[in-house]
Coordinates of N, CA and C in Angstrom, one line a residue:
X174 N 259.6 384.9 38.4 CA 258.6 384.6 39.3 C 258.5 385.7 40.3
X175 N 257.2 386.5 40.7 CA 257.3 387.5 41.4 C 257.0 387.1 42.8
X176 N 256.9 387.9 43.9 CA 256.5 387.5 45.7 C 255.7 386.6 45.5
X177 N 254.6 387.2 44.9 CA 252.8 386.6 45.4 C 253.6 384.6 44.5
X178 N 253.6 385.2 44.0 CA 253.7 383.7 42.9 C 254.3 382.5 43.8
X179 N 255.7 383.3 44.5 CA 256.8 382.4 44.8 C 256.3 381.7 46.3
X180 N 255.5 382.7 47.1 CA 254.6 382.4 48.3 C 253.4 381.3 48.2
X181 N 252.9 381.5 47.4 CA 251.7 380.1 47.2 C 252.6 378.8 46.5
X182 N 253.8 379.2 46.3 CA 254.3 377.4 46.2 C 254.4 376.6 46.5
X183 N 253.6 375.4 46.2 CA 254.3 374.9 47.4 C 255.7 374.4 47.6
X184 N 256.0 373.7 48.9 CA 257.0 373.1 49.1 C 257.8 374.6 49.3
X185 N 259.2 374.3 48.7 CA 260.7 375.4 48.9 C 260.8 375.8 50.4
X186 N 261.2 377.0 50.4 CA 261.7 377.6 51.8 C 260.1 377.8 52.9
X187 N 259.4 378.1 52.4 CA 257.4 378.7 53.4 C 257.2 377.1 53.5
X188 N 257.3 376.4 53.1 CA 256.7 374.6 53.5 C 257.7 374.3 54.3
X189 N 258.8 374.4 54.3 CA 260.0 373.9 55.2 C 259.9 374.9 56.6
X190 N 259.6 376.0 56.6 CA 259.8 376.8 57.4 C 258.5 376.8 58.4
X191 N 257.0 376.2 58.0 CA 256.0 375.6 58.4 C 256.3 375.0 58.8
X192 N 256.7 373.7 58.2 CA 256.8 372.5 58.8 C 258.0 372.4 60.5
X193 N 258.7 373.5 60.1 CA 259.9 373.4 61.3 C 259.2 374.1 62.6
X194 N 258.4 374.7 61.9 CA 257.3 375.7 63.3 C 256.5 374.9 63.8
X195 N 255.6 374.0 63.4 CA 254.7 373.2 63.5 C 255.6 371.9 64.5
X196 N 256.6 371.6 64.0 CA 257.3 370.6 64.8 C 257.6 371.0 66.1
X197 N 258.0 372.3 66.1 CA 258.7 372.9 67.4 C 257.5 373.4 68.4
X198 N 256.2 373.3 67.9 CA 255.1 373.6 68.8 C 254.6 372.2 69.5
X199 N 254.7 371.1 68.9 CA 254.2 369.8 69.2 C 255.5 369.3 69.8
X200 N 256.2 369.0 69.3 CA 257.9 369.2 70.4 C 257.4 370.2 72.1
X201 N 257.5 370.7 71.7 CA 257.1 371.9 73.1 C 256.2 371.3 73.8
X202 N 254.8 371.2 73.2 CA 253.6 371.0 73.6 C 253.9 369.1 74.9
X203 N 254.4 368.2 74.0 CA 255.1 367.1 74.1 C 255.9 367.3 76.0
X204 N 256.7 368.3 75.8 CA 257.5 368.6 76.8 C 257.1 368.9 77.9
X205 N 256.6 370.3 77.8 CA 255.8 371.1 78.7 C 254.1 371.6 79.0
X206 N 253.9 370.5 77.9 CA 252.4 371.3 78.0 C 251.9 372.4 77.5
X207 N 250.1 372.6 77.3 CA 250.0 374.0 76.4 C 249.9 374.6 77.8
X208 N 250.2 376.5 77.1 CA 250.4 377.3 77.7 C 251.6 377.2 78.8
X209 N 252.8 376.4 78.1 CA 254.0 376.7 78.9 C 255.5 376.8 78.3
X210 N 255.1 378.3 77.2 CA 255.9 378.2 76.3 C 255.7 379.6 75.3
X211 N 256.6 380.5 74.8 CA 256.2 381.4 74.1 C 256.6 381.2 72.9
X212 N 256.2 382.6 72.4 CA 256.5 382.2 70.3 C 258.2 382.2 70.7
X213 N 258.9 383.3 71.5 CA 260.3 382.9 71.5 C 260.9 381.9 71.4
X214 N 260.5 380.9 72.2 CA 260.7 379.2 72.3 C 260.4 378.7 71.2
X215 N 259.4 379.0 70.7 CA 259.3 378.4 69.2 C 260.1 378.6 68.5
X216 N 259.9 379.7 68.2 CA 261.1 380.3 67.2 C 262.3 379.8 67.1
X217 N 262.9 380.0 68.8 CA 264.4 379.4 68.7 C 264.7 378.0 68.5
X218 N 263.0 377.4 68.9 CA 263.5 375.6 68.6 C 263.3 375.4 67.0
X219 N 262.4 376.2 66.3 CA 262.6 376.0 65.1 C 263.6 376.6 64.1
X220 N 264.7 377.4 64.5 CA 265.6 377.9 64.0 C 265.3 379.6 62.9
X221 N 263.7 379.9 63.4 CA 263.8 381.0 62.7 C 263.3 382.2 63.7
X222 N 263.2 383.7 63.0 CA 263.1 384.9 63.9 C 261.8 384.9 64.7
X223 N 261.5 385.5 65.4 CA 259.9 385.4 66.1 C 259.3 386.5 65.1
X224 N 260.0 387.2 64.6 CA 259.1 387.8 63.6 C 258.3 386.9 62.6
X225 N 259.0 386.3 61.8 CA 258.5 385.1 61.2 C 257.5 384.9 61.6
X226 N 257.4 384.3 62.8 CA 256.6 383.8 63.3 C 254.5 384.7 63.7
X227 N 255.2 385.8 64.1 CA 254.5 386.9 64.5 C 253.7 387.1 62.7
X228 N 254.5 387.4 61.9 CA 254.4 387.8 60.6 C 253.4 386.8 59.6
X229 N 253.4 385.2 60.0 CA 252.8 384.8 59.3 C 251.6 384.4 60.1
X230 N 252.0 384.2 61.1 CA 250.8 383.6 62.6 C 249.9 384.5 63.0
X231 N 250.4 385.6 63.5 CA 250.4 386.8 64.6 C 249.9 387.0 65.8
X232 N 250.0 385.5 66.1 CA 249.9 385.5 67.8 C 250.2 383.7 68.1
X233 N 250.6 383.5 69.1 CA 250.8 382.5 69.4 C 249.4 381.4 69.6
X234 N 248.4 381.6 70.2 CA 246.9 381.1 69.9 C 247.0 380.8 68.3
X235 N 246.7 381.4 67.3 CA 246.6 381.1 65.9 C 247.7 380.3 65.3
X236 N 248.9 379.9 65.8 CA 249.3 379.3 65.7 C 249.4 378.1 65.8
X237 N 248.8 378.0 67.3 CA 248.6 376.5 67.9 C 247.4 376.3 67.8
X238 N 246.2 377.0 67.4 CA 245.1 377.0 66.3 C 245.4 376.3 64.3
X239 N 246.5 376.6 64.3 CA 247.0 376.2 62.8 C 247.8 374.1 63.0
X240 N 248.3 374.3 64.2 CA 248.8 373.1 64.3 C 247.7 372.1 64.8
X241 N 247.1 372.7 65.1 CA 245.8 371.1 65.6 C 245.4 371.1 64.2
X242 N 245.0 371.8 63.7 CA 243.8 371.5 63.0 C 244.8 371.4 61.3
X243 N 245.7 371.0 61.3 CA 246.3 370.9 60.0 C 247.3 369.6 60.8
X244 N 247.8 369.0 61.8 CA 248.0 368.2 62.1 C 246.3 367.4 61.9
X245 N 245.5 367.5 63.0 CA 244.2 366.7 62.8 C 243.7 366.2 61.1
X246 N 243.3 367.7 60.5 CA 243.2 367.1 59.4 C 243.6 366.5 58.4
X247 N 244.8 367.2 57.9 CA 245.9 366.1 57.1 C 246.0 365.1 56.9
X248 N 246.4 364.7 58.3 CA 246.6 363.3 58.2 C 246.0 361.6 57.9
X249 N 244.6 361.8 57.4 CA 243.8 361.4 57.7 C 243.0 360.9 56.1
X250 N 243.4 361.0 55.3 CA 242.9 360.8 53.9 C 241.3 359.6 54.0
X251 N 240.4 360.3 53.3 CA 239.5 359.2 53.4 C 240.0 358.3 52.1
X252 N 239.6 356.9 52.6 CA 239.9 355.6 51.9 C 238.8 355.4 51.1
X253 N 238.7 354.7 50.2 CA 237.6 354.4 49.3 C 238.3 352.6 48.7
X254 N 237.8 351.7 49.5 CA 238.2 350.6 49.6 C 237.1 349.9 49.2
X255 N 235.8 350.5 48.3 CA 234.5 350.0 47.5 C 233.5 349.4 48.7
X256 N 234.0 349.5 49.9 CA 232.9 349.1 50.6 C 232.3 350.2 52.1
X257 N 231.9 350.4 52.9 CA 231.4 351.5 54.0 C 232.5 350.7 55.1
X258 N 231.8 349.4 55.3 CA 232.7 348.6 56.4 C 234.3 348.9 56.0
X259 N 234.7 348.1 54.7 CA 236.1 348.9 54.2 C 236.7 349.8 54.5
X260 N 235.9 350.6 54.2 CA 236.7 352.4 54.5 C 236.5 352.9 56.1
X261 N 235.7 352.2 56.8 CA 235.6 353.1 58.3 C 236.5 352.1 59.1
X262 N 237.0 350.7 58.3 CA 237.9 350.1 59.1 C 239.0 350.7 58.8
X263 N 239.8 351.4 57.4 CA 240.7 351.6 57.2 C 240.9 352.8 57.7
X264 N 239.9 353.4 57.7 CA 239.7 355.2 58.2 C 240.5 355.4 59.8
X265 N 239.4 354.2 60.3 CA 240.1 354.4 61.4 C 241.1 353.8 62.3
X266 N 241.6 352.6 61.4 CA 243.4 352.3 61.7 C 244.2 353.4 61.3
X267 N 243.9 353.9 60.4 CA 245.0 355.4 60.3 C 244.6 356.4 61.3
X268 N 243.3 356.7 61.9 CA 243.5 358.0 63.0 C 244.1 357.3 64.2
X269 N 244.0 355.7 64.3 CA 244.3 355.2 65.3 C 245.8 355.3 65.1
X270 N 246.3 354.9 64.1 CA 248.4 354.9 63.8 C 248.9 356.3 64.6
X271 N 247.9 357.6 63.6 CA 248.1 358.8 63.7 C 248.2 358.9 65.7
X272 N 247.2 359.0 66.2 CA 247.0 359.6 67.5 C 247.9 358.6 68.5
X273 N 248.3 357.7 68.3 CA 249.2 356.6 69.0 C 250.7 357.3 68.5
X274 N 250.9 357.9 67.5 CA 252.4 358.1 67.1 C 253.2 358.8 67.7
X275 N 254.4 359.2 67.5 CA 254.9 359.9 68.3 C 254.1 361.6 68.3
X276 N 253.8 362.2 67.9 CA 253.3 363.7 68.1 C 251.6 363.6 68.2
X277 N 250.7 362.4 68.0 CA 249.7 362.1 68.5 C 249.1 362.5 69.8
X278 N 249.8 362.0 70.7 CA 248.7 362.8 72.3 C 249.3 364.1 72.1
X279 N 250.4 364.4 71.9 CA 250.8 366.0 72.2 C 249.6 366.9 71.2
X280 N 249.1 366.9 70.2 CA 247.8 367.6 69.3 C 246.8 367.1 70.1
X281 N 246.6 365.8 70.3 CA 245.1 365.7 70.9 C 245.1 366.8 72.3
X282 N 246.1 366.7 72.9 CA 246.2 367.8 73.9 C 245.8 369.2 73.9
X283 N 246.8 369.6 72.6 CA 246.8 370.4 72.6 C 244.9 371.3 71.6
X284 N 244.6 370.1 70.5 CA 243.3 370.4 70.3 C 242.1 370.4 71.9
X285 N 242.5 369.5 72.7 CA 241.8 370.0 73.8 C 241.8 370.8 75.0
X286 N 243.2 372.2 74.8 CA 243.4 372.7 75.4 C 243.1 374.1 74.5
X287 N 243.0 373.9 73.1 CA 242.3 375.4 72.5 C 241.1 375.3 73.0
X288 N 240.2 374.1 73.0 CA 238.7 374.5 72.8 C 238.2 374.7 74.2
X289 N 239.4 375.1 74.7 CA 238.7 375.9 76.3 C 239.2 377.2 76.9
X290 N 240.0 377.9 75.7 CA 241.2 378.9 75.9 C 240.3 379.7 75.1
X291 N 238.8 380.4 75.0 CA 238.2 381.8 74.6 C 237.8 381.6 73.4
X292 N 237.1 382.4 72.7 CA 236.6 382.5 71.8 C 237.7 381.8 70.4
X293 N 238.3 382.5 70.1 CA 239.2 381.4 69.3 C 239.5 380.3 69.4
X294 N 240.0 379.6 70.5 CA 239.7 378.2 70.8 C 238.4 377.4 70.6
X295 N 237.1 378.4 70.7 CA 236.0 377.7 70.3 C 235.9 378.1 68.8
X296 N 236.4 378.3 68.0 CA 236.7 378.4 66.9 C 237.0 377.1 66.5
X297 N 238.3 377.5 67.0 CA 239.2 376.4 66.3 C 238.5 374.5 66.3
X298 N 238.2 374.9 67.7 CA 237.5 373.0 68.0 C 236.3 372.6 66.9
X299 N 235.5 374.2 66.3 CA 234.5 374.1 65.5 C 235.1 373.9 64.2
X300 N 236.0 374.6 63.7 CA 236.7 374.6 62.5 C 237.2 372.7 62.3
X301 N 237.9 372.1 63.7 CA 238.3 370.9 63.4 C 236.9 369.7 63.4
X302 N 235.9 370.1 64.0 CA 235.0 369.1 64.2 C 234.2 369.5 62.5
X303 N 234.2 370.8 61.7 CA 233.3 370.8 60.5 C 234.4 370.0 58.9
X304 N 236.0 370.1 59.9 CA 236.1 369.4 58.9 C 236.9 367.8 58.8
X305 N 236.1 367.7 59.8 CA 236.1 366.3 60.1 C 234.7 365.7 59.2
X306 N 234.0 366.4 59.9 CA 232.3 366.3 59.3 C 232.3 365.8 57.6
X307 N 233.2 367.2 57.0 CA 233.6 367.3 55.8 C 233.9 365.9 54.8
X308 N 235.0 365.6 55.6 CA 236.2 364.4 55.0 C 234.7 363.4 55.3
X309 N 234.0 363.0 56.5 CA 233.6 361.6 56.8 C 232.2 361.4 56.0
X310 N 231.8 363.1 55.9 CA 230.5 362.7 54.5 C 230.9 362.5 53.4
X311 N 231.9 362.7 53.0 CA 232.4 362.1 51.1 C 232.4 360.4 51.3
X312 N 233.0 360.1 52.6 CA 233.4 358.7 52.5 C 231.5 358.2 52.7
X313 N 230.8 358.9 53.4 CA 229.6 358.7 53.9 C 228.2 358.7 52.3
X314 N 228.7 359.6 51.5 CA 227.8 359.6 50.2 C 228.6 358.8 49.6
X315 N 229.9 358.3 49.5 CA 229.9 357.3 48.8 C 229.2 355.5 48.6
X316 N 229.4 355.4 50.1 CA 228.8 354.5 50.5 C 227.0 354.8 50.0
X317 N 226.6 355.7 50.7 CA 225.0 355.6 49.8 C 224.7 355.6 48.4
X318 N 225.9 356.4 47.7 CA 226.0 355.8 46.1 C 225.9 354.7 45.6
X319 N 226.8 353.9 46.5 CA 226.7 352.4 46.3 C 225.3 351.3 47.0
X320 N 224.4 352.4 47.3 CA 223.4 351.4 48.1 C 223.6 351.2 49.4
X321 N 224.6 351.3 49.8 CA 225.1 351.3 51.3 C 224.0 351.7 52.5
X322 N 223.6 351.4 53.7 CA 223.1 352.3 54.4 C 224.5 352.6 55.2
X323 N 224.2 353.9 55.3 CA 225.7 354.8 56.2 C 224.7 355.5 57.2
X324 N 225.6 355.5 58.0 CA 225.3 356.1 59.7 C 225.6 357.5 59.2
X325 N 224.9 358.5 59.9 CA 225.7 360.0 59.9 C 226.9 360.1 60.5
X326 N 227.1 361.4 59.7 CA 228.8 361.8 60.2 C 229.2 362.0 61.8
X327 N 228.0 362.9 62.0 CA 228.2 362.7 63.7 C 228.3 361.4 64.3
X328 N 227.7 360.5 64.0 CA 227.6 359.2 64.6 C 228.7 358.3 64.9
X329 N 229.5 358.7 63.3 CA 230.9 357.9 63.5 C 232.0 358.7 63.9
X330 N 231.6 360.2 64.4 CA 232.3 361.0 65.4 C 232.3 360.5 66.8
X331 N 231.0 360.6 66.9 CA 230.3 359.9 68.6 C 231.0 358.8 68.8
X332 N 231.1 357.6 67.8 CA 231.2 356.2 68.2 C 232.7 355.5 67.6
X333 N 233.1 356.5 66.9 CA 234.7 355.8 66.5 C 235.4 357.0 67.1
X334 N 235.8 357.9 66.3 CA 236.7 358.8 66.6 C 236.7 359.3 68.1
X335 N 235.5 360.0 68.3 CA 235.7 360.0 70.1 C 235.9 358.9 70.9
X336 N 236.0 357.7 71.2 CA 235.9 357.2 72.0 C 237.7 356.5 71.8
X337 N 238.3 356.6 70.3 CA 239.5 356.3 70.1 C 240.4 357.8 71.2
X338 N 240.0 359.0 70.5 CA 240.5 360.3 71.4 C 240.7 360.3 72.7
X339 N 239.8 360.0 73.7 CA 239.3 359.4 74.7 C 240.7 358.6 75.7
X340 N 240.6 357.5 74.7 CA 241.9 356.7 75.3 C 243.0 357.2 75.3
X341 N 243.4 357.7 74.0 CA 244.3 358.5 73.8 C 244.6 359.2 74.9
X342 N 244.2 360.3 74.9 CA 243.9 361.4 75.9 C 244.1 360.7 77.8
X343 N 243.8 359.6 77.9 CA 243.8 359.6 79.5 C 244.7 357.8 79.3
X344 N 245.5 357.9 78.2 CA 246.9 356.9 78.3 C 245.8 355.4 78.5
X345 N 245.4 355.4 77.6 CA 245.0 354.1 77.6 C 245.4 353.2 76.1
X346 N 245.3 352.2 76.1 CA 245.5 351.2 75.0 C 244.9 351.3 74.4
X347 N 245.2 351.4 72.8 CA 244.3 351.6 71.6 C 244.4 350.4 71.1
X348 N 244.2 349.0 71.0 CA 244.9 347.9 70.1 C 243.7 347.9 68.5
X349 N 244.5 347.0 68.1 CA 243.6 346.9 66.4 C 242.4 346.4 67.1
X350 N 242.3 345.3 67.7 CA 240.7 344.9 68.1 C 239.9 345.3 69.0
X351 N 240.5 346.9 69.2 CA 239.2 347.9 70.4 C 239.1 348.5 69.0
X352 N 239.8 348.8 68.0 CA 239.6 349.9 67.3 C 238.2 349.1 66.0
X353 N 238.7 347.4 65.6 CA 237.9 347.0 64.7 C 236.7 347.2 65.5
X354 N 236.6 347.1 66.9 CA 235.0 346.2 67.6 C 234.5 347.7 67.5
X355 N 234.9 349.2 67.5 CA 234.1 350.3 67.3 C 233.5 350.0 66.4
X356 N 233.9 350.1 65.0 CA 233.4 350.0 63.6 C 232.4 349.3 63.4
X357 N 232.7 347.7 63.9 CA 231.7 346.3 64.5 C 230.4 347.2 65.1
X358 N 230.3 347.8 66.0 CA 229.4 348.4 67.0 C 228.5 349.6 66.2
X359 N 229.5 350.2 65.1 CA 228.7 351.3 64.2 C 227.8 350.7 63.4
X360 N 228.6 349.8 62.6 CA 227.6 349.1 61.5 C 226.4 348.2 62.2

């Protein structure tokens, strides 16, 4: 197995060594806040060189550009539960588990502290809001497949996901029946 090969694998030592960077930035973020913290700190909380870091990242912004938006999206599988109502209730008890969990406000933070930190931060906020877009139109043509009428994607950005963020963000209570009565309110 040569470099290139052994690099796009997944999982092994580059998945592990991600994952320990990514923890140690949301750990941080959690702690101190963005912008109170270098790649050094990183580095040392995640047990590898700042070169590493520099090498794969190459700047601390792109970094914490890679952690919102691969924490945000990941997490988040669209459901296909054969119904619209189905899947935007299930859709959004999981962003709701997700943003309540323990590394939840520390991303929402930190996604709302790129998209005001320059041109790359307005990147990044765009990058996370097209592939949000992304994920909520598959679940959105499915539903019309089936005869469904579906709201647009922005709509159930406007009306579920932001207003769940929202709470998040200024420590308020997310329970199952604020999160069902959004969905109630879209359909």
């Amino acid at each position: 197995m040569n470099e290139r090969q052994r690099a796009r694998r997944p999982g092994g030592r580059s998945a592990r060594v991600s994952a320990q960077v990514h923890q140690a930035v949301t750990d941080l973020i959690s702690e101190r806040g963005y912008g109170n913290f270098t790649v050094g700190e990183v580095a040392a909380r995640a047990g590898v060189a700042d070169s590493s870091i520099y090498r794969r990242w190459g700047s601390l912004e792109t970094l914490l550009t890679d952690v919102a938006l691969t924490r945000l999206n990941a997490q988040s599988p669209m459901p296909d539960t054969g119904s619209l109502a189905g899947d935007l209730r299930t859709y959004a008890a999981q962003v709701a588990r997700e943003i309540t969990g323990p590394d939840g406000p520390a991303v929402l933070h930190l996604a709302v502290a790129l998209s005001s930190s320059g041109q790359q931060g307005l990147q990044a906020g765009a990058d996370l809001r097209a592939e949000r877009t992304r994920q909520l139109q598959s679940m959105l043509d499915r539903a019309r497949d089936r005869g469904e009428h579906a709201p647009d994607a922005s709509d159930v950005l406007d009306h579920i996901l932001a207003p769940m963020y929202i709470r998040v963000l200024f420590g308020m209570e997310l329970t199952p029946d604020y999160v069902d009565g959004l969905v109630d309110r879209m359909l």
